Short mmCIF file of C-alpha atoms in Angstrom, two decimals:
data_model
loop_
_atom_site.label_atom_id
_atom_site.label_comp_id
_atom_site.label_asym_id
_atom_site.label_seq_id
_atom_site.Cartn_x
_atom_site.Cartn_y
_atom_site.Cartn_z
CA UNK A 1 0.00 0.00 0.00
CA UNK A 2 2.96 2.38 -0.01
CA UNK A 3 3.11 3.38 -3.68
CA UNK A 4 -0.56 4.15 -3.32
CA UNK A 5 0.47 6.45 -0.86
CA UNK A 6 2.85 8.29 -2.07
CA UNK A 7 0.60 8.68 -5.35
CA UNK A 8 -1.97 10.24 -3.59
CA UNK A 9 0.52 12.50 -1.66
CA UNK A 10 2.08 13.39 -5.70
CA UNK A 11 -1.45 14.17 -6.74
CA UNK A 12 -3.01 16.08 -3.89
CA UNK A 13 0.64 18.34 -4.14
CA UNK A 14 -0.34 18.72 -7.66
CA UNK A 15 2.62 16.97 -9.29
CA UNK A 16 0.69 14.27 -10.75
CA UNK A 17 2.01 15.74 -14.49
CA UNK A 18 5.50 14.26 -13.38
CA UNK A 19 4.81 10.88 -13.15
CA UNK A 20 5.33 8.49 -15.96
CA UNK A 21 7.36 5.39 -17.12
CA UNK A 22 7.03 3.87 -14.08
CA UNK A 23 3.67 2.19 -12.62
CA UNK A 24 2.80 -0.50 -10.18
CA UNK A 25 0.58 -3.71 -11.23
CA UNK A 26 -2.65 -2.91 -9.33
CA UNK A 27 -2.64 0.94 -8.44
CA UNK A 28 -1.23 3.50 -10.46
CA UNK A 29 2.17 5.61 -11.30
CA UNK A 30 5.33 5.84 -8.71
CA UNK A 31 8.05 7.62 -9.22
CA UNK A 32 9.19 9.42 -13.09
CA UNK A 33 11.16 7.22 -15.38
CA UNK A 34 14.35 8.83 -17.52
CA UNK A 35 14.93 7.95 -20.94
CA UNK A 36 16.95 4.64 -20.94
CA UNK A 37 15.88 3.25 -17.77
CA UNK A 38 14.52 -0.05 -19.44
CA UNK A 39 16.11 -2.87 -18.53
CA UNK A 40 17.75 -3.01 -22.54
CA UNK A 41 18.44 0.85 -22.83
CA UNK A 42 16.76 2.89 -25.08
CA UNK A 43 16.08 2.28 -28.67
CA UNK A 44 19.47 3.12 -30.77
CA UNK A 45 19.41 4.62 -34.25
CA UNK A 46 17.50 2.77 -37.46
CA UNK A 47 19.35 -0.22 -38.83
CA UNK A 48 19.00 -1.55 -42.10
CA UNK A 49 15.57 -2.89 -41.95
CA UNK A 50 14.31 0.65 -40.38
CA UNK A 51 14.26 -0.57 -36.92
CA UNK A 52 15.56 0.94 -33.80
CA UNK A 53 16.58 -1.46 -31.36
CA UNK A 54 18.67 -1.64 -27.92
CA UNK A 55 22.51 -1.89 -28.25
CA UNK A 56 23.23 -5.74 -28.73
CA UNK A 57 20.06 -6.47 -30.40
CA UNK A 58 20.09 -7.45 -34.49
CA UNK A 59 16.84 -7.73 -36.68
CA UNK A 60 16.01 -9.27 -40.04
CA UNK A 61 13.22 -9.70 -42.49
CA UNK A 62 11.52 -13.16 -42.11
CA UNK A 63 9.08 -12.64 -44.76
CA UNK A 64 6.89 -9.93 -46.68
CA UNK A 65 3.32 -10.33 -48.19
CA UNK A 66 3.13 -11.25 -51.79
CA UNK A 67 6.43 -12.55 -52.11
CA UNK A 68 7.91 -16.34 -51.65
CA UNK A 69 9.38 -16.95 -47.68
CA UNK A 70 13.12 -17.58 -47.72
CA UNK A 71 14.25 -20.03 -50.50
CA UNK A 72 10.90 -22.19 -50.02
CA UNK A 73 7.68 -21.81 -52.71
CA UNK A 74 5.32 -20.30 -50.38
CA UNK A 75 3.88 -16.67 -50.75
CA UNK A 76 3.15 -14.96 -47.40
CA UNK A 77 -0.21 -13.95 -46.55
CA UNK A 78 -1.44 -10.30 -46.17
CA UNK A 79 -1.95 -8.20 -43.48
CA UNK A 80 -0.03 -10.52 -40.71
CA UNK A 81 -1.70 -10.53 -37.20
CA UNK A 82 -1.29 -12.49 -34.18
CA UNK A 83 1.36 -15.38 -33.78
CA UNK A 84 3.01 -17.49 -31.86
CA UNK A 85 5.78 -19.78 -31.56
CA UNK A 86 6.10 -23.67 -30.93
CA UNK A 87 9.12 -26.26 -30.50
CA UNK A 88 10.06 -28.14 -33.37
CA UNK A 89 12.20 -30.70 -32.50
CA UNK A 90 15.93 -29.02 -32.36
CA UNK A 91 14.04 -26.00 -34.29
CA UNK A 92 10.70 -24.12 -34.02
CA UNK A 93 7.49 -22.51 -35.75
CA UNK A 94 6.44 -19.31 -35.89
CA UNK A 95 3.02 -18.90 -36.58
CA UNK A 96 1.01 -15.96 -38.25
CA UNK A 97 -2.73 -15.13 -38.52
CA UNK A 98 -3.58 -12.78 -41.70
CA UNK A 99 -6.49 -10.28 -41.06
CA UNK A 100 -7.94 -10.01 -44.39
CA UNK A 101 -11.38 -10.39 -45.12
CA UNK A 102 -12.52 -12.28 -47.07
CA UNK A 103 -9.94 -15.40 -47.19
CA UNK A 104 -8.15 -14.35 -44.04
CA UNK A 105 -6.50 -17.88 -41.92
CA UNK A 106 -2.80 -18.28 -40.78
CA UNK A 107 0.38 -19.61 -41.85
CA UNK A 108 3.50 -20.64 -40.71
CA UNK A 109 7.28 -20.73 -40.88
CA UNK A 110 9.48 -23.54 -40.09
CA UNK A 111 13.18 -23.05 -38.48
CA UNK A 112 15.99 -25.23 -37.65
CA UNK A 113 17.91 -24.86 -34.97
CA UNK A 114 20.29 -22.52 -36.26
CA UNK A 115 17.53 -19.81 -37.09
CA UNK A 116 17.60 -21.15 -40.85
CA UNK A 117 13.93 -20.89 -42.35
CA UNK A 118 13.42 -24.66 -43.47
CA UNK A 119 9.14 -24.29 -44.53
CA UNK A 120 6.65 -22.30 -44.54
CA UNK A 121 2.40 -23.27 -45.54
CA UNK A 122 -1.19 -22.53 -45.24
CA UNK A 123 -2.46 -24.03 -41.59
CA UNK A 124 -5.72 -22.35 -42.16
CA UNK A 125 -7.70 -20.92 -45.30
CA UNK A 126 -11.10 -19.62 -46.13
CA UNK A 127 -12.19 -18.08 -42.70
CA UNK A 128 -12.56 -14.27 -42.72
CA UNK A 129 -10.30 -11.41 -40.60
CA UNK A 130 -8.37 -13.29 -38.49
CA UNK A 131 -6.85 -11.13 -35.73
CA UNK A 132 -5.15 -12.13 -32.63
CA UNK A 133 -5.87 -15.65 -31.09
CA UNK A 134 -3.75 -17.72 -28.63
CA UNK A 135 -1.42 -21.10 -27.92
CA UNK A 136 -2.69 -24.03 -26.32
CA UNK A 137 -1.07 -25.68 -23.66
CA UNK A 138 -1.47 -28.93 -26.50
CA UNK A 139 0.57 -26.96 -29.22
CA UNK A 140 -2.01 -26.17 -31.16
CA UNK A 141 -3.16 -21.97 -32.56
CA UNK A 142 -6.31 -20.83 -31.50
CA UNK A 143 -6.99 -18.48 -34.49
CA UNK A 144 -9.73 -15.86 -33.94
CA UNK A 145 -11.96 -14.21 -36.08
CA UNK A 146 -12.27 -10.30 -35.74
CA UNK A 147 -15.78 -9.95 -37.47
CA UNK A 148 -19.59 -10.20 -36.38
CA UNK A 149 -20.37 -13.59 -34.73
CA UNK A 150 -16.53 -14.66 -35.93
CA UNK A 151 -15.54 -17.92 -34.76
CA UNK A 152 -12.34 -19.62 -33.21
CA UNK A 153 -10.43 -21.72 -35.12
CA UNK A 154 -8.33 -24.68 -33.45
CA UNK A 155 -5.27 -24.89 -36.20
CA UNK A 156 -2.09 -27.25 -36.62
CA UNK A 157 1.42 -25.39 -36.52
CA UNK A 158 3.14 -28.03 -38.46
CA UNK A 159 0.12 -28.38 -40.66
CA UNK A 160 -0.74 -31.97 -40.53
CA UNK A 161 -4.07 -31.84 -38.59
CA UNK A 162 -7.28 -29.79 -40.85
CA UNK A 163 -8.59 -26.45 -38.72
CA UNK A 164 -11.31 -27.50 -36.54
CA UNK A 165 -14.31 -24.79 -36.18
CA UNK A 166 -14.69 -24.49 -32.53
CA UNK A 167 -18.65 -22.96 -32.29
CA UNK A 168 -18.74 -23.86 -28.39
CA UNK A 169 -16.52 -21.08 -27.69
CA UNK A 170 -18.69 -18.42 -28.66
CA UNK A 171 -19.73 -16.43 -31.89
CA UNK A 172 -18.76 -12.75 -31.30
CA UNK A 173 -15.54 -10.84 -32.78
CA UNK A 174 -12.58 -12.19 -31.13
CA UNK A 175 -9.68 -11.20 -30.82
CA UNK A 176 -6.92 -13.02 -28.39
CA UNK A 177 -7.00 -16.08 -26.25
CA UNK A 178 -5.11 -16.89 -23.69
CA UNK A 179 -4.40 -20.54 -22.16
CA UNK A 180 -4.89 -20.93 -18.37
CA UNK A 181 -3.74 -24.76 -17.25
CA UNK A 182 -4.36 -24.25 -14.10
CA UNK A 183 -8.21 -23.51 -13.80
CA UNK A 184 -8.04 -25.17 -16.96
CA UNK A 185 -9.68 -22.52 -18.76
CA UNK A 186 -9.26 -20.18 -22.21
CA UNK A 187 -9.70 -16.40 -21.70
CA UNK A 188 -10.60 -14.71 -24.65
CA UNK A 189 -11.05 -10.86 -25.44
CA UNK A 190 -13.74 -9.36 -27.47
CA UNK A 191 -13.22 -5.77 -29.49
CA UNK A 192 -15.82 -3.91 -29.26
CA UNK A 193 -16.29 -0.43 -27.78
CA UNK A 194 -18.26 -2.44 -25.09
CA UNK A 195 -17.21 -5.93 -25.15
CA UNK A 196 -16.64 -8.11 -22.86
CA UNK A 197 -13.76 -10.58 -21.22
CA UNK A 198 -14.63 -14.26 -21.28
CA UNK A 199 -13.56 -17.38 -20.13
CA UNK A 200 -14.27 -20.95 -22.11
CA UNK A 201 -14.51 -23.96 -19.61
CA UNK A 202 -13.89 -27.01 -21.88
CA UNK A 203 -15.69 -30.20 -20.89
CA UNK A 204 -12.58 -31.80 -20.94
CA UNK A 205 -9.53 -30.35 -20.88
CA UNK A 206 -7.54 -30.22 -24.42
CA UNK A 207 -10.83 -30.66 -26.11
CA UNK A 208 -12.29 -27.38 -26.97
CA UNK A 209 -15.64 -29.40 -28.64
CA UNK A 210 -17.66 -28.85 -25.91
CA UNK A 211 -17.86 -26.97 -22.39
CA UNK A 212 -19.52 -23.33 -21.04
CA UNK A 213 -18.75 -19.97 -22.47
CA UNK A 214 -18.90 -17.32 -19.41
CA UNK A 215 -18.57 -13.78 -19.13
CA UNK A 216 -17.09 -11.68 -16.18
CA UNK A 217 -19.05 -9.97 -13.83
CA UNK A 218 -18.05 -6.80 -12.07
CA UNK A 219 -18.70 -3.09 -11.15
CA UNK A 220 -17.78 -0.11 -13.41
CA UNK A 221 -14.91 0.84 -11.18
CA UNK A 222 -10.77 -0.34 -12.46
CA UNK A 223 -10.60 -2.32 -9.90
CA UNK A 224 -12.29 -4.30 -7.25
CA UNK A 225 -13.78 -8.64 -7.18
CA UNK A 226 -15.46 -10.47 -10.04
CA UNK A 227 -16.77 -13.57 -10.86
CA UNK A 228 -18.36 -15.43 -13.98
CA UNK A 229 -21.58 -15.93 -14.88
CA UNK A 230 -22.76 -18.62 -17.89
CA UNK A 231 -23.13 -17.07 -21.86
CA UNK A 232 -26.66 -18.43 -21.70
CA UNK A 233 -26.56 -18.41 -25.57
CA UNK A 234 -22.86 -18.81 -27.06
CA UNK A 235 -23.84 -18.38 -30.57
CA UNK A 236 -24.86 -15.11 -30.06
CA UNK A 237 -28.19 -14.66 -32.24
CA UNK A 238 -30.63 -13.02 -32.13
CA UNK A 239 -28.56 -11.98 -28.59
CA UNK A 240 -25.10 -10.75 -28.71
CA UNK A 241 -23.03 -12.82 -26.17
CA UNK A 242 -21.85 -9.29 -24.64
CA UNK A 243 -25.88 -8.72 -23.91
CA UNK A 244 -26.64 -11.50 -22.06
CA UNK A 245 -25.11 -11.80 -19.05
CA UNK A 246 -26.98 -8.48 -16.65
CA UNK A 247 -23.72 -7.22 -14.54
CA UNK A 248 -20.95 -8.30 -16.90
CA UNK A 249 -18.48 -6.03 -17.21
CA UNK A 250 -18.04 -4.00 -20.12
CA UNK A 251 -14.69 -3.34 -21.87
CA UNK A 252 -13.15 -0.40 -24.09
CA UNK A 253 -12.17 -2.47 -27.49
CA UNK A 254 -10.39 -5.79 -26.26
CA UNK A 255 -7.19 -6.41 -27.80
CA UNK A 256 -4.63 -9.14 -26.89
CA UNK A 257 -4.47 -11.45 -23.83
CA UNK A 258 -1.48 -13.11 -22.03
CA UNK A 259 -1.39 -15.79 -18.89
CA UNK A 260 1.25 -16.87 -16.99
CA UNK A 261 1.99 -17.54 -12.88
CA UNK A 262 -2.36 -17.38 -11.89
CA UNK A 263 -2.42 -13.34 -13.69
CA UNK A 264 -4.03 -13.19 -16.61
CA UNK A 265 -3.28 -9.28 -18.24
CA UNK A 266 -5.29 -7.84 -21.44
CA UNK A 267 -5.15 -4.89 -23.26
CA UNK A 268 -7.99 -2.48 -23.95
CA UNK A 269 -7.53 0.05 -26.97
CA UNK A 270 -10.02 2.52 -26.90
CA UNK A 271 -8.82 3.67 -23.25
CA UNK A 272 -5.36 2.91 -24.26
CA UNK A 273 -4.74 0.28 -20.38
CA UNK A 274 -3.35 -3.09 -19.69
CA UNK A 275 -5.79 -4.76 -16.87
CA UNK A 276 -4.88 -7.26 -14.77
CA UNK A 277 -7.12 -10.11 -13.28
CA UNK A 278 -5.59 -11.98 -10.19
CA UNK A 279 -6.69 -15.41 -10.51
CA UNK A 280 -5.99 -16.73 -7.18
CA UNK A 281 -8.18 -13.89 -4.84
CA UNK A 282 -10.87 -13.21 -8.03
CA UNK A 283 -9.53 -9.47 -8.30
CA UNK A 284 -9.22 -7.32 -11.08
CA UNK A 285 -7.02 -4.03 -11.57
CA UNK A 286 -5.00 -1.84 -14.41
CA UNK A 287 -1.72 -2.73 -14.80
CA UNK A 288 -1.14 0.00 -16.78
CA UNK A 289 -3.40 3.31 -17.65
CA UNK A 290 -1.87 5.92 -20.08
CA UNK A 291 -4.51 8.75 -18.77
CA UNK A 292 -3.29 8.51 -15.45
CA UNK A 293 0.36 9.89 -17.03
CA UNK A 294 -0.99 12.48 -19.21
CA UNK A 295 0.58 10.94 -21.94
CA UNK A 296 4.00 11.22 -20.76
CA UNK A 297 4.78 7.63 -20.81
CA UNK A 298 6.01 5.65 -23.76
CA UNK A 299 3.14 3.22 -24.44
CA UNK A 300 0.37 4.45 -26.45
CA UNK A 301 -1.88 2.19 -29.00
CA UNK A 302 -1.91 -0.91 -26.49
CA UNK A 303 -2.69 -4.01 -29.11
CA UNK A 304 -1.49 -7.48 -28.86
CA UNK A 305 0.64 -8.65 -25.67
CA UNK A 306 3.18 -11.18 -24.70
CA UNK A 307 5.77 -12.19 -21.88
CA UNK A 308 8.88 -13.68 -20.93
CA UNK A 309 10.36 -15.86 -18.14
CA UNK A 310 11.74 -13.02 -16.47
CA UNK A 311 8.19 -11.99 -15.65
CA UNK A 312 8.60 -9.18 -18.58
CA UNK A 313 5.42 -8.04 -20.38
CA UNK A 314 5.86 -7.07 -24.83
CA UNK A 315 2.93 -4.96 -25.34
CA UNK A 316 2.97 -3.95 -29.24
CA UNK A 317 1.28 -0.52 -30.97
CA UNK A 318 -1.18 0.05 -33.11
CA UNK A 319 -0.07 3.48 -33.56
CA UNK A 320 1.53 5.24 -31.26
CA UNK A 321 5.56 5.26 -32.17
CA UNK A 322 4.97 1.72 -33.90
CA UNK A 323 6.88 0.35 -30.58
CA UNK A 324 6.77 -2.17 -29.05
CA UNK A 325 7.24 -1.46 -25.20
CA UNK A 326 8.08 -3.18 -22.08
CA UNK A 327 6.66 -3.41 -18.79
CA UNK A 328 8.66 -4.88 -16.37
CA UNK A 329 7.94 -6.66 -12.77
CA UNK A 330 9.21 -4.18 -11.09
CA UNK A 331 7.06 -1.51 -12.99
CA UNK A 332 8.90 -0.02 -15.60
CA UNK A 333 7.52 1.13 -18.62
CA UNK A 334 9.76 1.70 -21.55
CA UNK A 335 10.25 1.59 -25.32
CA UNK A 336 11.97 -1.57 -26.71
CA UNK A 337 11.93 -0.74 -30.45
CA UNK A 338 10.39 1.88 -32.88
CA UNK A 339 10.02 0.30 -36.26
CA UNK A 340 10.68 4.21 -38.39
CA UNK A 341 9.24 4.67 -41.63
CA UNK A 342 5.88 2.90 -41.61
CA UNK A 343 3.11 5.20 -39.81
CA UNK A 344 0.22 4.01 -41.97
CA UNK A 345 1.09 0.48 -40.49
CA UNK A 346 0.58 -1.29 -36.61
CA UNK A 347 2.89 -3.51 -35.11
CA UNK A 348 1.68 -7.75 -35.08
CA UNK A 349 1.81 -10.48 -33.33
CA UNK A 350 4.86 -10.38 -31.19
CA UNK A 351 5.91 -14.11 -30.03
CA UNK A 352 9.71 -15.45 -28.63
CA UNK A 353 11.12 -18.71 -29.56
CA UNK A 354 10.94 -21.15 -27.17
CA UNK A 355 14.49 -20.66 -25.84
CA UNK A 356 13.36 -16.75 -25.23
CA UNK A 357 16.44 -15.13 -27.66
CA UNK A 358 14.18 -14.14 -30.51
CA UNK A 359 11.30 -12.12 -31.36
CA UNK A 360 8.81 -12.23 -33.92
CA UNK A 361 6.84 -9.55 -35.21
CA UNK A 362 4.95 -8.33 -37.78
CA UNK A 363 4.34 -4.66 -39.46
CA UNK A 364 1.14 -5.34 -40.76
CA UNK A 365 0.79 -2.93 -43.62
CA UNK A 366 4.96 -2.21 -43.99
CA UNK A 367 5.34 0.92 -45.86
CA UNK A 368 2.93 0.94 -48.32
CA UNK A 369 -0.02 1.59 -45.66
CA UNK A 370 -1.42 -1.47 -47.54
CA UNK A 371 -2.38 -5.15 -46.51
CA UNK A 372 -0.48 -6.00 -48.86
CA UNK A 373 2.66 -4.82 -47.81
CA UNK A 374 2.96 -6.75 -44.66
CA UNK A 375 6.50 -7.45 -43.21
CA UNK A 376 7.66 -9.75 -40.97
CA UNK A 377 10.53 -10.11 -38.67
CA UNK A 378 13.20 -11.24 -36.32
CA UNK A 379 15.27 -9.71 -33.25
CA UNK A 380 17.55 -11.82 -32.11
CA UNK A 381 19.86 -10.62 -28.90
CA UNK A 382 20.36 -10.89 -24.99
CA UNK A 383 16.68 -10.68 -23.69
CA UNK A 384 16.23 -11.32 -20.26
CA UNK A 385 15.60 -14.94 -18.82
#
């Protein structure tokens, strides 16, 4: 309860201008950041591919939209979205949704261990504006669609297994999902100006064929208890799913979604915060909130989110800088890297490999401000573990 202390004490003195950068998970700003206080330093000048990253970090161009990836004969999707990353034996997959509509789906990109691109295909096809979505705890891409009573989409990384519709989990426009093997649940986000947060129960866990589609349930204040109440109606007709439930709470355009240690956190764009549901005492709270800084600190245009051993959260922008900033356990907010150049464009689908030394990301409209100019990358250096 200190830090809420001495935030009250700033803003009663009237010095609540000053603080920025720096926040606490569950209350609000502490002391100012400085420039560089990140724990990688502050973004450097533009390399070759336009982007500026900490000293010791490299990047490279994985693949672009409407052109073959690496030496293989597979053309790149547009408009790249969410993705994640799965072990491949000594190598790994990166996996990419493309938010085009119609056609829309995912692909992905095989490695070896060495980084070498070794494959890339089609895991998913015909489905319409796919988004974010999230990794099971069974290695499989949940692959979401961003339209009107859009579905989920239980895909294959490696591309063996056909897509599998998944209608139990709800017809609304998804975004992200988010794995939780402990309650053994799937959170999933919903972007609309007044969407909700959800869970999906499965009847049995790893089989997302069946089980109960709820909805959270809390006051109108940023923090405080909640519970879940049953989607009576998952398909959401003639009843949106967000209209259902009296009570549940509504959100400001959900974005992406990210578990790990019994805390799920997910981003909300029109009110530009990171919120934070403790799993273990049914609480909910911002993590981060850029009005409470006056829009001195470095995240703006919260979109999709990911983390890190070290407890780190990767929180990309759509807009902003096109950064993509971090926001550390001990409360630091700061910019990672500024992809220069590409303003008409948002930054995609950030996912590390599974031995945490490189990130993936995608600029989803490059510099062309078109879907069709989508670029995808690599930064490979010493991120924390």
């Amino acid at each position: 309860m200190e830090r809420r202390s001495l935030l009250r004490a700033a803003v009663l003195g009237g010095t609540s201008a000053a603080l920025g950068g720096t926040l606490w998970r569950g209350a609000a700003y502490a002391a100012p950041a400085q420039p560089g206080t990140g724990p990688y330093g502050p973004p450097a000048s533009p390399d070759a591919n336009g982007i500026r990253l900490p000293a010791g970090f490299t990047s490279r161009v994985i693949a672009r939209s409407g052109r073959r990836v690496g030496t293989t004969s597979y053309t790149w999707h547009n408009a790249p979205d969410g993705g994640a990353c799965y072990a491949d034996g000594t190598g790994w997959i990166y996996v990419s949704n493309s938010e085009i509509n119609p056609s829309g789906g995912a692909s992905a990109v095989r490695f070896s261990s060495t980084g070498a691109i070794t494959g890339a295909y089609r895991i998913l096809s015909g489905t319409r504006q796919n988004c974010a979505g999230g990794k099971t705890p069974w290695n499989t891409w949940l692959s979401c669609e961003e339209v009107s009573l859009g579905y989920v989409y239980e895909t294959d990384p490696w591309g063996t297994n056909a897509a599998v519709q998944r209608a139990a989990m709800g017809r609304f426009k998804h975004e992200a999902a988010a794995a939780d093997p402990v309650r053994k649940a799937i959170y999933l986000t919903e972007d609309e100006t007044n969407g909700r947060f959800y869970r999906f129960v499965p009847t049995t866990w790893g089989n997302l064929s069946s089980g109960t589609l709820q909805v959270m349930v809390a006051g109108s204040a940023t923090s405080g208890s909640f519970t879940w109440a049953d989607v009576p109606d998952p398909d959401g007709s003639p009843t949106a799913t967000r209209s259902q439930v009296s009570g549940s709470k509504s959100f400001n355009g959900g974005e992406g979604c990210h578990y790990a240690n019994d805390t799920v956190w997910f981003t909300t764009k029109g009110d530009n915060r990171v919120w934070q549901l403790n799993l273990l005492d049914h609480t909910y709270e911002l993590a981060y909130d850029d009005s409470l800084v006056n829009g001195t600190a470095p995240l703006t245009g919260v979109d999709n989110i990911t983390g890190t051993s070290s407890g780190d959260l990767f929180v990309a922008e759509d807009g902003g800088n096109m950064e993509i900033c971090v926001i550390t356990p001990d409360d630091v907010v700061a910019s990672f890297l500024r992809v220069d150049g590409q303003s008409g464009s948002e930054i995609t689908g950030p996912a590390f490999s599974p031995d945490g030394t490189r990130l993936y990301f995608s600029s989803q409209r490059g510099t062309s401000g078109s879907s069709s100019g989508g670029i995808t990358y690599e930064v490979t250096g010493p991120f924390r573990s």
